[in-house]
Structures are given as structure tokens and as C-alpha cells.
Coordinates of C-alpha atoms and ligand atoms in Angstrom, one line a residue:
M1 CA 112.3 65.7 119.5
N2 CA 112.3 69.2 121.0
S3 CA 111.2 68.9 124.7
H4 CA 113.2 67.0 127.3
I5 CA 113.1 66.2 131.0
D6 CA 114.8 68.8 133.2
T7 CA 117.8 67.8 135.3
E8 CA 116.1 68.1 138.7
L9 CA 113.3 65.7 137.6
L10 CA 115.8 63.3 136.2
L11 CA 117.8 63.3 139.5
N12 CA 114.6 62.6 141.4
Y13 CA 113.6 59.8 138.9
S14 CA 117.0 58.2 139.2
N15 CA 116.7 58.4 143.0
G16 CA 113.3 56.7 143.0
N17 CA 111.6 59.9 144.2
V18 CA 109.1 60.4 141.4
E19 CA 105.4 59.4 141.5
P20 CA 104.2 56.3 139.5
A21 CA 102.4 58.4 136.9
L22 CA 105.4 60.6 136.2
S23 CA 107.8 57.7 136.2
L24 CA 105.8 56.1 133.4
A25 CA 106.1 59.2 131.2
I26 CA 109.8 59.6 132.0
A27 CA 110.4 55.9 131.2
L28 CA 108.6 56.3 127.8
H29 CA 110.5 59.5 127.0
Q30 CA 113.9 58.1 127.9
K31 CA 113.2 55.0 125.8
Q32 CA 113.0 57.3 122.7
C33 CA 115.6 59.9 123.8
K34 CA 119.3 59.0 123.9
P35 CA 120.5 62.3 125.6
C36 CA 118.1 61.8 128.5
R37 CA 119.0 58.1 128.7
Q38 CA 122.7 59.1 128.9
K39 CA 121.9 61.7 131.7
I40 CA 120.1 59.0 133.7
A41 CA 123.0 56.6 133.3
A42 CA 125.4 59.3 134.4
I43 CA 123.3 60.1 137.4
E44 CA 123.0 56.5 138.4
S45 CA 126.7 55.9 138.0
S46 CA 127.4 59.0 140.1
Y47 CA 125.1 57.8 142.9
G48 CA 126.9 54.5 142.9
Q49 CA 130.3 56.4 143.2
N50 CA 129.0 58.7 145.9
L51 CA 127.8 55.8 148.0
E52 CA 131.2 54.2 147.9
L53 CA 132.9 57.6 148.6
S54 CA 130.6 58.3 151.6
E55 CA 131.3 54.9 153.0
A56 CA 134.9 55.8 153.0
S57 CA 134.0 59.3 154.4
R58 CA 135.5 61.1 151.5
I59 CA 132.4 62.6 149.9
E60 CA 132.9 66.1 148.5
N61 CA 130.3 68.7 149.6
N62 CA 129.9 70.1 146.1
S63 CA 129.6 66.8 144.2
F64 CA 125.8 67.2 143.7
E65 CA 126.2 70.8 142.3
R66 CA 129.0 69.6 140.1
L67 CA 127.0 66.8 138.7
T68 CA 124.1 69.1 137.9
A69 CA 126.4 71.5 136.2
D70 CA 127.9 68.7 134.1
L71 CA 124.5 67.4 133.1
D72 CA 123.4 70.8 132.0
K73 CA 126.4 71.0 129.6
L74 CA 125.2 67.9 127.8
P75 CA 123.6 68.4 124.4
T76 CA 119.9 68.0 124.2
S77 CA 119.6 66.6 120.7
D78 CA 120.8 63.3 119.3
N79 CA 123.2 65.2 117.0
G80 CA 126.8 64.9 118.1
V81 CA 126.0 63.2 121.3
S82 CA 128.2 60.2 120.8
K83 CA 131.5 62.1 120.6
T84 CA 131.1 65.2 122.8
S85 CA 129.1 63.8 125.7
K86 CA 131.1 60.6 125.9
S87 CA 134.3 62.5 126.4
L88 CA 132.5 64.8 128.9
Y89 CA 131.3 61.8 130.9
K90 CA 134.6 60.2 130.9
K91 CA 136.4 63.4 132.0
N92 CA 134.1 64.6 134.7
I93 CA 131.7 61.9 135.7
D94 CA 133.6 58.7 134.8
I95 CA 130.5 57.0 133.6
V96 CA 130.2 53.2 133.8
D97 CA 129.3 52.0 130.3
F98 CA 125.8 50.5 130.7
G99 CA 124.5 48.6 127.7
E100 CA 121.5 50.2 126.2
D101 CA 119.2 47.5 127.4
D102 CA 120.6 47.4 130.9
T103 CA 120.2 51.2 131.4
L104 CA 116.5 50.9 130.4
S105 CA 115.6 47.9 132.5
Y106 CA 117.2 49.5 135.5
A107 CA 115.4 52.8 135.1
I108 CA 112.0 51.4 134.5
A109 CA 112.1 48.9 137.3
A110 CA 109.6 50.9 139.4
I111 CA 107.0 51.5 136.8
N112 CA 103.9 49.7 135.6
R113 CA 105.6 47.5 133.0
P114 CA 102.5 46.0 131.2
L115 CA 101.2 49.5 130.6
F116 CA 104.7 50.8 129.6
N117 CA 104.9 48.0 127.1
Q118 CA 101.5 48.6 125.7
L119 CA 102.1 52.4 125.3
S120 CA 105.5 52.0 123.8
D121 CA 104.2 49.4 121.3
F122 CA 101.3 51.8 120.4
N123 CA 99.0 49.0 121.6
Y124 CA 96.0 50.9 123.0
D125 CA 93.2 50.6 120.4
D126 CA 91.4 48.1 122.7
F127 CA 91.3 50.4 125.6
E128 CA 87.8 51.7 126.6
W129 CA 88.0 55.1 124.9
Q130 CA 85.4 57.7 125.9
K131 CA 84.4 60.3 123.4
L132 CA 84.8 63.8 124.8
S133 CA 83.8 65.5 121.6
S134 CA 83.7 64.6 117.9
K135 CA 87.5 65.0 117.7
I136 CA 88.7 64.1 121.2
S137 CA 88.6 60.7 123.0
S138 CA 90.2 59.8 126.3
V139 CA 90.9 56.8 128.6
A140 CA 91.5 57.3 132.3
L141 CA 94.5 55.1 133.3
E142 CA 94.6 53.8 136.9
L143 CA 98.1 53.9 138.3
Y144 CA 97.2 54.0 142.0
D145 CA 99.0 57.4 142.1
P146 CA 97.5 59.7 144.8
S147 CA 99.2 62.8 143.3
F148 CA 98.2 62.7 139.6
K149 CA 95.4 61.8 137.3
V150 CA 96.6 60.1 134.1
N151 CA 94.7 60.2 130.8
L152 CA 95.5 58.9 127.4
L153 CA 94.1 61.4 124.9
R154 CA 93.5 60.9 121.2
F155 CA 92.9 63.9 118.9
S156 CA 91.8 63.9 115.3
P157 CA 93.9 65.7 112.8
H158 CA 93.8 69.6 113.0
T159 CA 91.9 69.6 116.4
K160 CA 92.0 73.0 118.0
I161 CA 92.1 72.7 121.8
P162 CA 90.4 75.7 123.4
K163 CA 92.7 78.3 125.1
H164 CA 93.5 77.2 128.7
T165 CA 95.9 77.4 131.5
H166 CA 96.7 75.0 134.3
L167 CA 95.7 75.3 138.0
G168 CA 98.5 72.9 138.8
K169 CA 101.1 70.9 137.0
E170 CA 100.6 69.2 133.7
F171 CA 103.1 66.8 132.1
T172 CA 102.4 65.6 128.5
Y173 CA 104.2 62.8 126.8
V174 CA 103.5 62.7 123.0
I175 CA 103.1 59.0 122.0
K176 CA 102.2 59.5 118.4
G177 CA 101.6 62.4 116.0
D178 CA 102.3 66.0 117.0
F179 CA 100.8 69.3 118.1
K180 CA 102.0 72.9 118.4
D181 CA 101.5 75.7 120.9
H182 CA 103.2 78.8 122.2
K183 CA 106.4 76.8 123.0
G184 CA 106.6 75.4 119.4
K185 CA 106.0 72.0 117.8
H186 CA 105.9 68.9 119.9
N187 CA 106.6 65.6 118.2
A188 CA 106.3 62.0 119.2
G189 CA 108.7 61.3 122.1
D190 CA 108.5 64.8 123.5
F191 CA 108.0 65.4 127.2
I192 CA 106.4 68.7 128.0
A193 CA 106.0 70.2 131.5
C194 CA 103.4 73.0 132.0
D195 CA 102.1 74.9 135.0
G196 CA 99.9 78.0 135.8
S197 CA 102.3 80.3 133.9
D198 CA 101.6 78.6 130.6
E199 CA 98.5 79.7 128.7
H200 CA 98.1 77.9 125.4
K201 CA 95.7 76.8 122.7
P202 CA 97.3 73.7 121.2
I203 CA 96.6 72.8 117.6
V204 CA 97.0 69.2 116.5
G205 CA 99.0 68.3 113.4
T206 CA 97.9 66.6 110.2
S207 CA 98.1 63.0 111.4
G208 CA 96.3 63.5 114.7
C209 CA 97.9 63.0 118.1
V210 CA 97.9 60.5 121.0
C211 CA 99.4 61.6 124.2
L212 CA 99.7 60.8 127.9
A213 CA 98.4 63.7 130.0
I214 CA 99.4 63.7 133.7
T215 CA 97.7 66.4 135.8
D216 CA 97.4 67.2 139.5
A217 CA 94.6 69.8 139.0
P218 CA 92.0 70.6 136.4
L219 CA 92.7 72.6 133.3
H220 CA 91.3 76.1 133.4
F221 CA 89.8 77.3 130.1
T222 CA 90.4 81.0 129.5
G223 CA 89.0 81.8 126.1
V224 CA 85.6 83.1 125.1
L225 CA 84.0 79.7 125.8
G226 CA 86.0 79.3 129.0
P227 CA 83.1 79.3 131.4
I228 CA 81.3 76.6 129.4
F229 CA 84.4 74.3 129.1
N230 CA 85.3 74.7 132.7
R231 CA 82.0 73.1 133.8
Y232 CA 83.2 69.9 132.0
A233 CA 86.8 70.1 133.3
S234 CA 85.9 69.4 136.9
Y235 CA 88.1 67.0 138.8
Ligands
LIG1 ZN1 115.1 63.8 126.4

């Protein structure tokens, strides 16, 4: 796993300030990703402590900045997490030891659970897939989220997606398979955030790819065939 969720987004997620579509992708990623799960647990533990402290009028002004700095020190791969980060938590954040299952059920409380279960069990073959091309199919998922459109996308092996940029934000969660672009290779479990500064032409790996795409504006195709593809990318 190469791509994780940035600390600011995790803080908003833990505070319940993330849209339903994005919450679903974050919940799916954290189920697969121990480092992000530990960050969420640390944030939630810290919120609990701050609540108690503020009730006693003893809250420190820099506690939020300190928490962010501590979280950024945590490793972003599963390697060596158990030893290093546990001691870091104990020293600086004094984490409450959530059981793995408790952490998860707390953090996914606000998301669409049936859909979460289906996607995390790879149980989506019966969805009404629409063919966009010979190699790409999609399903629009209704999450009643006014901010984002959510599509499940399925790509055949070796699909080359035309060069494009983003007119807004795009978050991708890789459910199965992999693809690569200018940022590197993205495997199952990765959470990738893109915006207008990212221009890429992803190439799907040898076993194909299924991913969750969350966008707040259409893609903008920039290659030779851009003008043609853009007609089909209307929102
Ligand atoms: Zn992660």
C-alpha cells in the first residue's frame, strides 16, 4: 500500500466533518490500513481527552498543532508500526487501547454500512454495470451526497486511460487490482487524492482494476483526443 489519507482529512473524518461519499472511501481504506487506523484511534482518543480538559478549563492552546505534529511522525507503512508508534502514542498522546473491531465500528458509524460491507467483501458483480467502452464499465452509486458523485469503475487488464486532469477534486480508492500513473503504482487498499494540478494517464495492471472514484467536477481530457472525450465526460 503506497497512498494514505492526509492528516487533515483524518482529523475531519474523526470529527464527523467529512461528506458521506468520502467517509465511505476513508472507512474502506482504514479497514485495510493499520497506520491510518492507528492515527484515527489516536485522534479520537485525543478528542476525548480534550473534551475532558476543556470541561476543566485546562485545555492547552497548542494541543491541536501538537497532535498534528505527532501524527505526522508516525510511519506510513505497516513495517515497524507496532513498536515505534505504540511507544510514540504512549509518550505523547497517551492513546486508549481500542480493540481493532471497536476502532472500526466507531469510525464507520456514519457511513452507508450495507454498501461498505458489499465493497469490502468484493460483492459487486450484481450491480448494474454500464459499459463505457470495451474495457471500462461503471456503476453510479447513490449516497445522497450533494458534494460528490460516486462511481464504481472496472477496468480490463492493461487499459490505458486517456491523459486528463481534474477540474475539481478526485479521490480514488483501489478496491482490487492496481494501476500506475505519474505518482507511482497504486495497489488494492490505496487512497489517492488528485486535483487540478495532477495531469495523468493511468495504466491498469495485469489483473485489471476495480476502484471507487469520488469526484466533485468532471475530468478534463487533455491529450490529442481530449476534445472528443470531454464531450462524454459532462457532469
Ligand atoms: Zn493509510
